[in-house]
XYZ file of C-alpha atoms in Angstrom:
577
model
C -10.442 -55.304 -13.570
C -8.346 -53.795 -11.097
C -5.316 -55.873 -10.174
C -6.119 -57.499 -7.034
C -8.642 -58.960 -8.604
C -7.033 -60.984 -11.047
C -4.581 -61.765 -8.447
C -7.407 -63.231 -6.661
C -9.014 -64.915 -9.648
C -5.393 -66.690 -10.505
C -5.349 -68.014 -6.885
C -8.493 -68.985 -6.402
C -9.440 -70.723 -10.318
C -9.413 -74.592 -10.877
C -7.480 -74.402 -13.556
C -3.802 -72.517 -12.322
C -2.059 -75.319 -10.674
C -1.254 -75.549 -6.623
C 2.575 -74.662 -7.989
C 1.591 -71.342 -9.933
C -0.470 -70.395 -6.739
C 2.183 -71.377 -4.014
C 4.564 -68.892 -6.051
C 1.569 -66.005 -5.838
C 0.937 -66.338 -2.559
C 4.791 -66.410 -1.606
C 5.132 -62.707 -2.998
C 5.116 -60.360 0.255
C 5.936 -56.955 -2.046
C 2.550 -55.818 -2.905
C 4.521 -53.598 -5.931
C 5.556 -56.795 -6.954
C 2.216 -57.979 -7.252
C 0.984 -54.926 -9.138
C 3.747 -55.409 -11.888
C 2.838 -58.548 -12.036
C -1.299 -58.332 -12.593
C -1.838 -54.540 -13.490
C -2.292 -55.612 -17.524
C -2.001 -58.794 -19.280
C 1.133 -59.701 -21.021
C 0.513 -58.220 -24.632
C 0.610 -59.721 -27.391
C 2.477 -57.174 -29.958
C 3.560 -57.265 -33.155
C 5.944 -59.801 -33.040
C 4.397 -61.753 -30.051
C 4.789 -61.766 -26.103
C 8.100 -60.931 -24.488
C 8.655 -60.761 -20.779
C 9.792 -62.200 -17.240
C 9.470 -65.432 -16.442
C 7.332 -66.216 -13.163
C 3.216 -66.492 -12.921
C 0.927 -63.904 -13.505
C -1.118 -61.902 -15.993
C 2.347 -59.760 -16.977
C 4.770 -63.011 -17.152
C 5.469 -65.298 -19.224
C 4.386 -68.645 -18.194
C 2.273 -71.841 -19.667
C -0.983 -69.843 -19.202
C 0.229 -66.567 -20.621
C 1.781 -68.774 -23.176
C -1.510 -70.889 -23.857
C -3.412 -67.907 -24.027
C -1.137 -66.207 -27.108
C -1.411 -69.823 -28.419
C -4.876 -69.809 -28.524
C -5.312 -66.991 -30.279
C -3.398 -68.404 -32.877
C -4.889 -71.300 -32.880
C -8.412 -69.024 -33.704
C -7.103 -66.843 -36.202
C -5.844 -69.594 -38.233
C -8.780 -71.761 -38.226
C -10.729 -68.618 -39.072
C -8.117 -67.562 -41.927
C -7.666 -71.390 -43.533
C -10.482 -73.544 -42.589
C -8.245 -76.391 -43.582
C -4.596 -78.443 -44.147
C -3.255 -76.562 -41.305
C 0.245 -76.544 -40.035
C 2.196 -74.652 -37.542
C 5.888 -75.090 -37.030
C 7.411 -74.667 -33.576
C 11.495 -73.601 -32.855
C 13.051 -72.883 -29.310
C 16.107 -72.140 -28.317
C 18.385 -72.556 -24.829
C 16.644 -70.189 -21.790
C 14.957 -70.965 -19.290
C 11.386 -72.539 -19.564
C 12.229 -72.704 -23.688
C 10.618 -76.191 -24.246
C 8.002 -76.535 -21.620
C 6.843 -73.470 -22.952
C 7.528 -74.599 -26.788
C 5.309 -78.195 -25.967
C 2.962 -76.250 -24.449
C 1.785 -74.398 -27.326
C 2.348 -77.595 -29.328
C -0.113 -79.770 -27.555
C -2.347 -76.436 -27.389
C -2.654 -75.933 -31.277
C -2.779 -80.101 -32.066
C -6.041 -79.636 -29.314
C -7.649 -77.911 -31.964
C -7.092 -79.714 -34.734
C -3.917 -77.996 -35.855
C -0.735 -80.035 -36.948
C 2.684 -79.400 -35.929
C 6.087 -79.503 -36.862
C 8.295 -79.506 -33.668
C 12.172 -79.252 -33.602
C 13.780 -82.297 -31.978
C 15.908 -80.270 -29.592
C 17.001 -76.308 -29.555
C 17.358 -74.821 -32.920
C 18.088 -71.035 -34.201
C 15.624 -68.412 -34.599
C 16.375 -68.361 -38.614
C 16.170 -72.151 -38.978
C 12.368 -71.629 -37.782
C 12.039 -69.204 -40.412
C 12.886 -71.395 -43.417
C 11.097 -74.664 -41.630
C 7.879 -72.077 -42.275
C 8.736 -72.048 -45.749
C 10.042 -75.510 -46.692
C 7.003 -77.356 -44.608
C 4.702 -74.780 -46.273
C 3.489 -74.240 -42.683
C 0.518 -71.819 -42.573
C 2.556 -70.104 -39.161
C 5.612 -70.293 -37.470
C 6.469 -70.122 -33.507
C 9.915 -69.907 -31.856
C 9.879 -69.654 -28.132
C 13.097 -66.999 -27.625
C 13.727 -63.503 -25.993
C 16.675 -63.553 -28.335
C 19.787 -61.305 -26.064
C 17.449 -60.569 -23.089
C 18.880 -60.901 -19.695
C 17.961 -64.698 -18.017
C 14.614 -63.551 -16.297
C 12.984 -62.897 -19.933
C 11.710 -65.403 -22.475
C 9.448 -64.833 -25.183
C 7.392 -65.978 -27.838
C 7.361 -64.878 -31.911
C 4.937 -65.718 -34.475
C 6.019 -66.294 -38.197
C 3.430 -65.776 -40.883
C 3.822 -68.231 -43.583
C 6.059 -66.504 -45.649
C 8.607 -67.301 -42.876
C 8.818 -63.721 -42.048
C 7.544 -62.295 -38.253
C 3.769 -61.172 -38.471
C 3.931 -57.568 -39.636
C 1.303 -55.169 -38.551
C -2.326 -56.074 -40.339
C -1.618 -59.736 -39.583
C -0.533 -59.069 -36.053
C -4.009 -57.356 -35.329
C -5.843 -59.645 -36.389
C -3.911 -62.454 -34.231
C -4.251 -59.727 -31.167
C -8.042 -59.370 -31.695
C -8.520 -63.348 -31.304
C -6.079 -63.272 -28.502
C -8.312 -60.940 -26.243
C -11.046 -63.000 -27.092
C -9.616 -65.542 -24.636
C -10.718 -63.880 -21.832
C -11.358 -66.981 -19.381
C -8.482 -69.701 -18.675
C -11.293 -72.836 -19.851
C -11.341 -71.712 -23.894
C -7.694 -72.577 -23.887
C -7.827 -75.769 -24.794
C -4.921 -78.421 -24.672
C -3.855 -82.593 -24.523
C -1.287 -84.326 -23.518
C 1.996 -84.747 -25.389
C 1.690 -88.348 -25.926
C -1.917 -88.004 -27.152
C -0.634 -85.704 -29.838
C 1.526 -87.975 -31.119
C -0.628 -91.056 -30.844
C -3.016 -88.792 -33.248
C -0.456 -88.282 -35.586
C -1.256 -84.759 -34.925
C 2.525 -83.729 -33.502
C 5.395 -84.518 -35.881
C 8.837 -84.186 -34.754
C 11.616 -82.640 -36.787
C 15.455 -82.630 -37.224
C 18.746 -83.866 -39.203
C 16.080 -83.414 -42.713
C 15.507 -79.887 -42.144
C 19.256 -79.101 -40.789
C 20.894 -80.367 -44.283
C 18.611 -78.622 -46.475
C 18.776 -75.485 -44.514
C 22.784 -75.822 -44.448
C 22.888 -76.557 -48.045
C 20.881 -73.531 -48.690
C 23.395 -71.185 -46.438
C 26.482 -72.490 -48.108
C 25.129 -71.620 -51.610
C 25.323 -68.593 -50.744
C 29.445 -68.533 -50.800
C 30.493 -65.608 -53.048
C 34.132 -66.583 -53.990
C 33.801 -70.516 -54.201
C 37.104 -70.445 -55.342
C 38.840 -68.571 -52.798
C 37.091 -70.541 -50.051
C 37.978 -73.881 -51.214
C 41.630 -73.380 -51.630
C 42.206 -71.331 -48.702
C 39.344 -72.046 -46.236
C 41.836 -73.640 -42.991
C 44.070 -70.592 -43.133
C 41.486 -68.654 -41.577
C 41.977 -68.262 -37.723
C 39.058 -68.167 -35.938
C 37.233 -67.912 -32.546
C 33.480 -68.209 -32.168
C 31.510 -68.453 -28.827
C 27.715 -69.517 -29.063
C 26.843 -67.259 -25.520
C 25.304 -70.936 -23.951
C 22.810 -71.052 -27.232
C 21.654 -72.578 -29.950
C 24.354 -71.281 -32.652
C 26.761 -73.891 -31.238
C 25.857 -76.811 -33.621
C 25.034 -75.362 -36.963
C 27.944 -72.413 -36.875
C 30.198 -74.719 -36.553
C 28.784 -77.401 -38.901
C 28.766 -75.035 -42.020
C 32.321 -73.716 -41.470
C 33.227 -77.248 -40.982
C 31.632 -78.254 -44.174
C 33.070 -75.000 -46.012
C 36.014 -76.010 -45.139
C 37.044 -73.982 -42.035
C 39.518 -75.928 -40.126
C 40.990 -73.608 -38.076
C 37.968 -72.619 -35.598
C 38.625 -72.439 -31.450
C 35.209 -72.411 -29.383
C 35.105 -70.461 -26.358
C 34.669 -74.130 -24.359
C 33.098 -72.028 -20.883
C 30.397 -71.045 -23.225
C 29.467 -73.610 -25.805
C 26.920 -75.705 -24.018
C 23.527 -74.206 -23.566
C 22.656 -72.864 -20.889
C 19.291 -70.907 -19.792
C 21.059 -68.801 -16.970
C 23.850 -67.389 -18.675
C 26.525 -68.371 -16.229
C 29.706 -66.311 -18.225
C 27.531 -63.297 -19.443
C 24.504 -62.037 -17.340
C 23.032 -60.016 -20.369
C 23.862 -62.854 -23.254
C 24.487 -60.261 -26.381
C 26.926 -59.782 -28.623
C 26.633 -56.054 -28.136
C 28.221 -56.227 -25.067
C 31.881 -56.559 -25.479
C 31.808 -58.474 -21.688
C 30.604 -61.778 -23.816
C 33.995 -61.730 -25.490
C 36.036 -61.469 -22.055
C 36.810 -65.349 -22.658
C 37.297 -64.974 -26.481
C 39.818 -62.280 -25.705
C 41.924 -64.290 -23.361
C 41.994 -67.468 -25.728
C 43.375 -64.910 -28.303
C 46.400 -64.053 -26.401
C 47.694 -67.425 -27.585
C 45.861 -68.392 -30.308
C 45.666 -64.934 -32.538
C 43.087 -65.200 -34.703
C 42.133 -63.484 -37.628
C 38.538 -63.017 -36.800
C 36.254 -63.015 -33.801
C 33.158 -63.659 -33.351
C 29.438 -64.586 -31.068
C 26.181 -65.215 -31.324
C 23.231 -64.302 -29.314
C 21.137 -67.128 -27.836
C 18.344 -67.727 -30.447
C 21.158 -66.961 -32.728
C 19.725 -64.542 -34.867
C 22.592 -61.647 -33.742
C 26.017 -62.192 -34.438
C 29.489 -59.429 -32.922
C 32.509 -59.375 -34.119
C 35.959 -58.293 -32.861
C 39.207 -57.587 -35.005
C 42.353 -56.070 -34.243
C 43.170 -52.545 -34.814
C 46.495 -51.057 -36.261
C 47.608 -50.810 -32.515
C 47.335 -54.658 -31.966
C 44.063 -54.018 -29.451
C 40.928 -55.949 -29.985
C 37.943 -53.775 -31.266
C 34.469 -54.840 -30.886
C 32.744 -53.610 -33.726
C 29.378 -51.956 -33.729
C 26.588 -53.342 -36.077
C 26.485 -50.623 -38.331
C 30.233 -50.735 -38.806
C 29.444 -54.570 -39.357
C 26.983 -53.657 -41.939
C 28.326 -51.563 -43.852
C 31.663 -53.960 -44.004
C 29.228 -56.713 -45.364
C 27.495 -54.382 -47.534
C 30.509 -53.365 -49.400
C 32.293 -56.837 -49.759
C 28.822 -58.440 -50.861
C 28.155 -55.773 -53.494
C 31.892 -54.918 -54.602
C 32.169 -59.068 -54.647
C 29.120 -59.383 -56.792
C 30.226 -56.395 -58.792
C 33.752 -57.782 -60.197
C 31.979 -61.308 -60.954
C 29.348 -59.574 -62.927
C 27.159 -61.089 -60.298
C 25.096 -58.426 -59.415
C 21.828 -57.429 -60.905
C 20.556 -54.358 -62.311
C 17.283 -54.105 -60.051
C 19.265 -55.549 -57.095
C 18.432 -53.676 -53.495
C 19.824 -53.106 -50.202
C 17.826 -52.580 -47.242
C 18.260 -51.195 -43.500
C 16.089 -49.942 -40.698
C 15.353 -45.653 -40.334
C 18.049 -46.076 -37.410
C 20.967 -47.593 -39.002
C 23.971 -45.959 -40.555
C 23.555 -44.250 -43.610
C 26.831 -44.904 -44.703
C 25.086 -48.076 -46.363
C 23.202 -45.512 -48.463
C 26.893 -44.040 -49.698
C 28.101 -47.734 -50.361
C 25.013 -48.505 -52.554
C 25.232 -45.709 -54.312
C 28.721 -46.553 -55.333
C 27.132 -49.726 -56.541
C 24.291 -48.014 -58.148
C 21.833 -50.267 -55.723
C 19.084 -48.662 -54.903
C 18.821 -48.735 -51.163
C 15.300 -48.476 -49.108
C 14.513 -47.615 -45.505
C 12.080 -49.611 -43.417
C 10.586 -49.118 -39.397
C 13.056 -50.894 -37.201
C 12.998 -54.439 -37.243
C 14.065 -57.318 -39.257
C 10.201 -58.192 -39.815
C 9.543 -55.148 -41.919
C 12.637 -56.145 -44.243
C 11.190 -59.810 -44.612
C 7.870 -58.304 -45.352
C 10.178 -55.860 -48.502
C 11.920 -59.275 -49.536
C 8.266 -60.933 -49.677
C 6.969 -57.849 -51.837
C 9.672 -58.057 -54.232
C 9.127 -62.111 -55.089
C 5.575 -61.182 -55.697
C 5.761 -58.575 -57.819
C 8.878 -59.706 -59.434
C 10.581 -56.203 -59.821
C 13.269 -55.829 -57.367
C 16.147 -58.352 -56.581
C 17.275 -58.644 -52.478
C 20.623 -58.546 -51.932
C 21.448 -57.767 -48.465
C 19.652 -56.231 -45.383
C 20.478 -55.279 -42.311
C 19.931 -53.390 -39.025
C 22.209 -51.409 -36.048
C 21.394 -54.303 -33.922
C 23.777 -56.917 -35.117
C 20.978 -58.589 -37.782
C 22.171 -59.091 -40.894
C 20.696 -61.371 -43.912
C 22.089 -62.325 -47.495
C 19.050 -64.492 -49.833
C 16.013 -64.914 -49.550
C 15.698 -67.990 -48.327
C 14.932 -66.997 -44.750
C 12.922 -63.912 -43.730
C 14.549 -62.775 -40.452
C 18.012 -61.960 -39.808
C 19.926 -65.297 -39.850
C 23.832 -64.973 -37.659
C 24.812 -68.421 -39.812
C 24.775 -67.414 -42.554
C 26.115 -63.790 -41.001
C 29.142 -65.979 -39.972
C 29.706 -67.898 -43.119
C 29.953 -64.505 -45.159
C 31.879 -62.685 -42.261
C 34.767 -65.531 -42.644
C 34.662 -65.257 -46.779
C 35.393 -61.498 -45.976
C 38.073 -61.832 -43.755
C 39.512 -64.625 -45.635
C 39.447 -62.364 -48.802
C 41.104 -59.488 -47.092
C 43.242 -61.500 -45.562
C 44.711 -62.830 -48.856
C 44.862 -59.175 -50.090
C 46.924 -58.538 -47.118
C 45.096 -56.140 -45.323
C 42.860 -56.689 -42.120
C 38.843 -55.699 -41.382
C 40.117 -52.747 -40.105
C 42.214 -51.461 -42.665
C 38.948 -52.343 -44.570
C 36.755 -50.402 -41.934
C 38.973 -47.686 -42.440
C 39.315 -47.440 -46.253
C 35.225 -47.129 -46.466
C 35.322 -44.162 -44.035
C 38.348 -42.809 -45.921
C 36.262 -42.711 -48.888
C 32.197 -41.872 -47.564
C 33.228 -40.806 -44.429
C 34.226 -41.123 -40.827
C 30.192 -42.082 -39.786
C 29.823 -42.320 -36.036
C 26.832 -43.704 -34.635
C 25.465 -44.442 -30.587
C 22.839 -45.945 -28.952
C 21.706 -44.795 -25.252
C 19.056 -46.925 -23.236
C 17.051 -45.624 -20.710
C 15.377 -48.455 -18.508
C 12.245 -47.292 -17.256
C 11.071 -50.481 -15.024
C 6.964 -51.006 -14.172
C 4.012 -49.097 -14.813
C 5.222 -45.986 -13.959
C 7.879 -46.319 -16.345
C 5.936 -46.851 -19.240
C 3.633 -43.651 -18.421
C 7.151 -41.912 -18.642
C 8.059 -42.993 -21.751
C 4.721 -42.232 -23.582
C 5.193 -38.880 -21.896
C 8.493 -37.848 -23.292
C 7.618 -38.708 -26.617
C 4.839 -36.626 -26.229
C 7.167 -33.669 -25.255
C 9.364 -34.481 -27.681
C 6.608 -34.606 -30.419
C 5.023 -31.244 -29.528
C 7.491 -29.149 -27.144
C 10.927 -29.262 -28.963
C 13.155 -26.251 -29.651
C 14.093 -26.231 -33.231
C 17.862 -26.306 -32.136
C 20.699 -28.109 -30.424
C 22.924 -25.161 -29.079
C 23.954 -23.921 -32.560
C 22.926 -26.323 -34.377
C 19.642 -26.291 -36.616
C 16.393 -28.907 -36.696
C 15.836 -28.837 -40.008
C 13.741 -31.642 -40.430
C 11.180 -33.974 -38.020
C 10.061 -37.041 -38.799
C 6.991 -38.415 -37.196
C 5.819 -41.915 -37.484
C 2.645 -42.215 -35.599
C 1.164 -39.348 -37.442
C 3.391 -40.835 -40.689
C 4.325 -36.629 -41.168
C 7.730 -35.561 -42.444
C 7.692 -31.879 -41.483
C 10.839 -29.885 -42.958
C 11.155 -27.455 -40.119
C 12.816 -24.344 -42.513
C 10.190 -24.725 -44.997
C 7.681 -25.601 -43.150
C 6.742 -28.278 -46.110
C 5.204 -31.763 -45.402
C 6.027 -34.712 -47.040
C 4.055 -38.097 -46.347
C 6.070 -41.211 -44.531
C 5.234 -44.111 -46.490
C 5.646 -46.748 -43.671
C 3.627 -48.123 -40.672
C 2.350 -46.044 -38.546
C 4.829 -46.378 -35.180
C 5.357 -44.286 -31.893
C 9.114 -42.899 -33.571
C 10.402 -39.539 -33.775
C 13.746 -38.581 -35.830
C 14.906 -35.452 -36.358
C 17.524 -34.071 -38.747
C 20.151 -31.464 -37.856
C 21.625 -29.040 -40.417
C 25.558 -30.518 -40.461
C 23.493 -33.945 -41.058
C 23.478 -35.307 -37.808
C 20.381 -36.906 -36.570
C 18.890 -38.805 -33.613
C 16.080 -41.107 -33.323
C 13.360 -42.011 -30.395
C 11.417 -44.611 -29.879
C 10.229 -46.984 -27.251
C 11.580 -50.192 -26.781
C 9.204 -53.243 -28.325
C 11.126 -55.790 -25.927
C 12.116 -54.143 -22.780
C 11.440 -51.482 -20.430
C 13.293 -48.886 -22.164
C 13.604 -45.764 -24.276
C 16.275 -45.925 -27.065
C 17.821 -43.033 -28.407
C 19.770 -43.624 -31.537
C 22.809 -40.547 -32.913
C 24.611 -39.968 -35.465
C 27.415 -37.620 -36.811
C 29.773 -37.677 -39.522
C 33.322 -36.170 -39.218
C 35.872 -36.246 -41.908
C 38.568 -38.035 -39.466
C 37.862 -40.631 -36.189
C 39.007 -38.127 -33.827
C 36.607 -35.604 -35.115
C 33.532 -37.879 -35.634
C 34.409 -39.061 -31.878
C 34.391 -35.060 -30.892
C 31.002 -34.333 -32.710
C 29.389 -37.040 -30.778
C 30.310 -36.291 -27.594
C 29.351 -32.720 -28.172
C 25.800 -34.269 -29.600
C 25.529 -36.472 -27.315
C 25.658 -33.962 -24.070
C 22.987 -31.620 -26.158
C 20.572 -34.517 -27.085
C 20.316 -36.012 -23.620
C 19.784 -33.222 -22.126
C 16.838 -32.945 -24.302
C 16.072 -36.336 -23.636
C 16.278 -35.530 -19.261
C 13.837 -32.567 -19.714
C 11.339 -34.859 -21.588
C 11.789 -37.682 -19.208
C 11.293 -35.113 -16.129
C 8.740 -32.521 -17.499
C-alpha cells in the first residue's frame, strides 16, 4: 500500500477520531505526509520509538493500540491463563494517555494489569515485572530523546527488555493487526469496575528502595559519614526526582542541592531541548549553583531515569563532565576493589559491557581476576546474561554496563537502573573523599596504571526515508568495499555481526561471533585502536564509536584526532558512494 493510501484510509475510517483527522488534513507538506505514512511505525526489538503526531510512522493511541495488541495476542497464545502485564511511564509528552491506553487495551482482552499511580522510572518497571510475577512489562518512555519522541518498551517476565526470539514472535502478532477494528479496548472506569486494572504505588516504591540500599558496599563508611558528602543532582524534568532523592535521604545523605529549574516534570524540556545527561548543556544550571555551593559530586538523570552523568572537578578547579565509559570503568574498579578488600567478592563473579564500550573494563577485571564478557549493544542483552547465569547457577553478576551512561549493580532489576547508579556513585565519592583524593585523581590513577583509554562517539542524523536507504548503504560499503588501512595504520581484524563472521584480515582466519545476529561492523587496527558502526535502534542516525589508547592524555587526545579525521573520512565516502 502506497502511502496515499493509508493517508486516505486514516481520514476516511470510523474508527480515527475527527481530532486525529483535523491534524492530517492540516498538513500542507506532502513530504511531510510521506514520512508520516510511507511504513508503519515498527515494532523492534525493544518496542516502538518515534514522533509524536498521527499517522502510520508516529506514535499515537492507534500506533500505540496496535503494538498493544500484539501483545495482548502473543501472550494469550504463550500462557493461556493467570495473566498479568505491568505498565510504567514516565514525564513526556502523551506518557499516560498513551500508558492507559494500552492498559484498558490489554484488560479488553482479558489481561490484568498493574498500573503505576503516577510517573515512575524505567528500572522500577523492571523489578514491578519481577516482584508481581507479571507475565510482561510496558513502560511508555523514549528515555533522552528530544520532546517530539516518545516510545514504548516491552519487558519479558524476567524483568529484562524482550531480546530477539521473544521480540519476533511479539512482531509477528503485531502485523497481524492489520485493520484498526481487531484492536480492541474499554473504558478506564470499566476496567476497574472489573477488577481487571489494579493500581500501584508507595508498596512497590519501599520494597524496590529497600532492595537498592542493600546494595551499599561500605555500610560503615556511609553511616558515619553520609551528610559530609556535597552534592548536586538535577532530575532533567523526569521521573528520577522522587526516588533519587528518597534513597540518599534514607542513606543518610543530607547534604543534596536540586537543580530547582529542573526538578518538576516536565514533557517539553523547557531548560534542556535534548534531555540527556550526555550533553554537558543539562548541567548549565548545576554548574552555576556550584559556584557557591561546591560540591563534591555532580550529577543527572535522563527522563525515564535509566541514564545517569556525572561532573567532578579536575586538578585545575574546572568542572569535567565525564563520559560513560570513564564512568564505568570508575564504578567498575571501586565495586570490585571494594568487594575485593571485604573478601566480598566471589570466585565465579562477572563483569559485563556492550562490544562498544571501553575496554579498559576488561584491564580492571583482569586485575580482579573477573572474568569479563562482551554482549551486542544494549542493556537488554546484559539482562538476558544476568537471567542465564540464575538459571544455570554458574556465574555470579557483579556489575554491567554500557558507553551510554547505563550502569547496573544486582540482580534485582534487569535494565540499567540510574538509582541505584547514584547511590553507588555517592559511596565512591564519599570513599575517596575520606582517602583524600577526588574522582579525578581516581580517573587518573586507573589510566596511570591500564592506560590513558580515549574513546568518541560521532552521530550522523540521517532524517526520512531517504535517510535510512543511506544508512543501509554505507554499511554495505563498509562491509564489502573497505581498504584494509587507515593511512599507515593496519585493519587487522573485521568483525561482522549480521553474517556473525570474525575475519582476521592478516591471516585471513575466521572465527565465529557467538552473539545475535545484528547490522554492526567493528574493525580492529594494528596499535589497538578500533571503531564500531552501526545504525541507530532509536533515532535517525548512524553511530560511529573510536577508540585509542595513548600512554599520557595529551597523546591519547592526539591519536584520536588523527583517527578520527581518517575514520570519517571513511565514513563520508560510504555515506556518499
Amino acid at each position: 500500500m502506497v502511502y496515499r493510501d493509508k493517508y486516505d484510509l486514516w481520514l476516511n475510517s470510523e474508527l480515527i477520531d475527527e481530532s486525529a483527522k483535523k491534524e492530517l488534513r492540516d498538513i500542507k507538506d506532502e513530504i511531510e505526509i510521506e514520512d508520516r505514512f510511507y511504513k508503519d511505525l515498527e515494532f523492534g526489538t525493544g518496542g516502538l520509538r518515534g514522533i509524536i503526531g498521527m499517522g502510520s510512522n508516529r506514535m499515537n493511541i492507534y500506533t500505540v493500540g496496535k503494538a498493544t495488541q500484539g501483545l495482548a495476542d502473543y501472550l494469550l497464545n504463550k500462557y493461556k491463563e493467570d495473566i498479568s502485564v505491568s505498565i510504567a511511564y514516565d514525564s513526556r509528552i502523551m506518557s499516560k494517555e498513551f500508558a492507559e491506553a494500552a492498559a484498558t487495551n490489554l484488560c479488553a482482552n482479558g489481561i490484568k494489569v498493574n498500573l503505576f499511580e503516577s510517573l515512575r522510572p524505567t528500572p522500577m518497571l523492571s523489578y514491578t515485572v519481577r516482584y508481581l510475577k507479571s507475565k510482561a512489562g510496558i513502560v511508555i518512555t523514549a528515555s533522552h530523546n528530544p520532546k517530539q519522541y516518545n516510545g514504548y518498551k516491552a519487558y519479558g517476565e524476567d524483568g529484562g527488555q524482550v531480546t530477539d526470539k521473544a521480540a519476533k514472535e511479539i512482531i509477528s502478532f503485531v502485523q497481524k493487526v492489520d485493520d484498526f477494528s481487531k484492536i480492541k479496548t474499554m473504558s478506564y472506569d470499566e476496567a476497574k469496575e472489573k477488577k481487571l486494572l489494579n493500581i500501584i504505588g508507595e508498596d512497590i516504591d519501599k520494597s524496590y528502595l529497600e532492595k537498592v540500599k542493600g546494595l551499599t558496599i561500605r555500610k560503615e563508611l556511609v553511616d558515619k559519614y553520609a551528610e559530609e558528602l556535597k552534592i548536586i543532582y538535577t532530575p532533567i524534568h523526569g521521573s528520577g526526582n522522587i526516588p533519587v532523592r528518597r534513597v540518599l535521604k534514607e542513606l543518610g545523605y543530607k547534604n543534596v542541592s536540586i537543580v530547582k529549574e529542573q526538578e518538576q516534570p516536565d514533557g517539553s524540556f523547557t531548560t534542556a531541548a535534548y534531555p540527556n545527561p550526555e550533553d554537558p548543556k543539562v548541567f548549565n544550571i548545576a554548574l552555576n549553583m556550584a559556584k557557591e555551593i561546591q560540591p563534591d559530586i555532580i550529577f543527572g538523570t535522563d527522563p525515564d531515569c535509566d541514564r545517569i552523568g556525572i561532573v567532578i572537578k579536575d586538578n585545575n578547579g574546572e568542572y569535567k563532565v565525564l563520559t560513560g565509559n570513564q564512568t564505568g570503568a570508575l564504578l567498575t574498579h571501586y565495586i570490585l576493589s571494594s568487594l575485593k578488600e571485604l573478601n566480598k567478592l566471589p570466585q565465579n563473579s562477572v563483569v559485563i559491557k556492550t562490544i562498544v564500550t571501553t575496554e579498559l573494563a576488561a584491564s580492571i577485571a583482569k586485575e580482579y581476576n573477573v572474568e569479563l564478557i562482551d554482549v551486542l549493544t544494549g542493556f537488554k542483552y546484559i539482562g538476558e546474561k544476568i537471567k542465564n547465569f540464575e538459571e544455570k547457577g554458574d556465574k555470579k553478576y557483579i556489575f554491567g554496563f554500557e558507553e551510554s551512561y547505563g550502569y547496573l549493580a544486582g540482580d534485582f532489576v534487569r535494565d540499567k537502573d540510574a538509582i541505584i547508579a547514584a547511590e553507588l556513585i555517592c559511596e565512591m565519592t564519599l570513599y575517596y573523599k575520606k582517602k583524600g583524593i577526588s574522582l579525578y585523581d581516581a580517573l587518573m590513577n586507573l589510566y596511570e596504571k591500564f592506560g590513558f583509554y580515549k574513546e568518541k562517539l560521532i552521530s550522523i542524523e540521517l532524517q526520512g526515508k531517504e535517510g535510512q536507504e543511506k544508512i543501509g548503504n554505507a554499511l554495505e560499503y563498509l562491509r564489502h568495499s573497505m581498504s584494509q588501512s587507515l593511512g599507515a595504520n593496519r585493519i587487522v581484524k573485521k568483525m561482522d555481526y549480521k553474517i556473525s563472521i570474525e575475519k582476521d584480515l592478516l591471516s585471513i582466519a575466521e572465527n565465529r561471533i557467538e552473539l545475535p545476529k545484528s547490522n554492526v561492523l567493528k574493525f580492529m587496527l594494528e596499535d589497538n585502536s578500533w571503531f564500531v558502526v552501526r545504525p541507530s535502534g532509536t533515532e535517525p542516525k548512524m553511530k560511529v564509536y573510536l577508540s585509542v589508547t595513548g600512554n599520557s592524555l595529551k597523546d591519547s587526545e592526539e591519536k584520536m584526532e588523527q583517527f578520527e579525521k581518517a575514520v570519517c573520512e571513511i565514513i563520508d565516502r560510504a555515506c556518499n558512494c
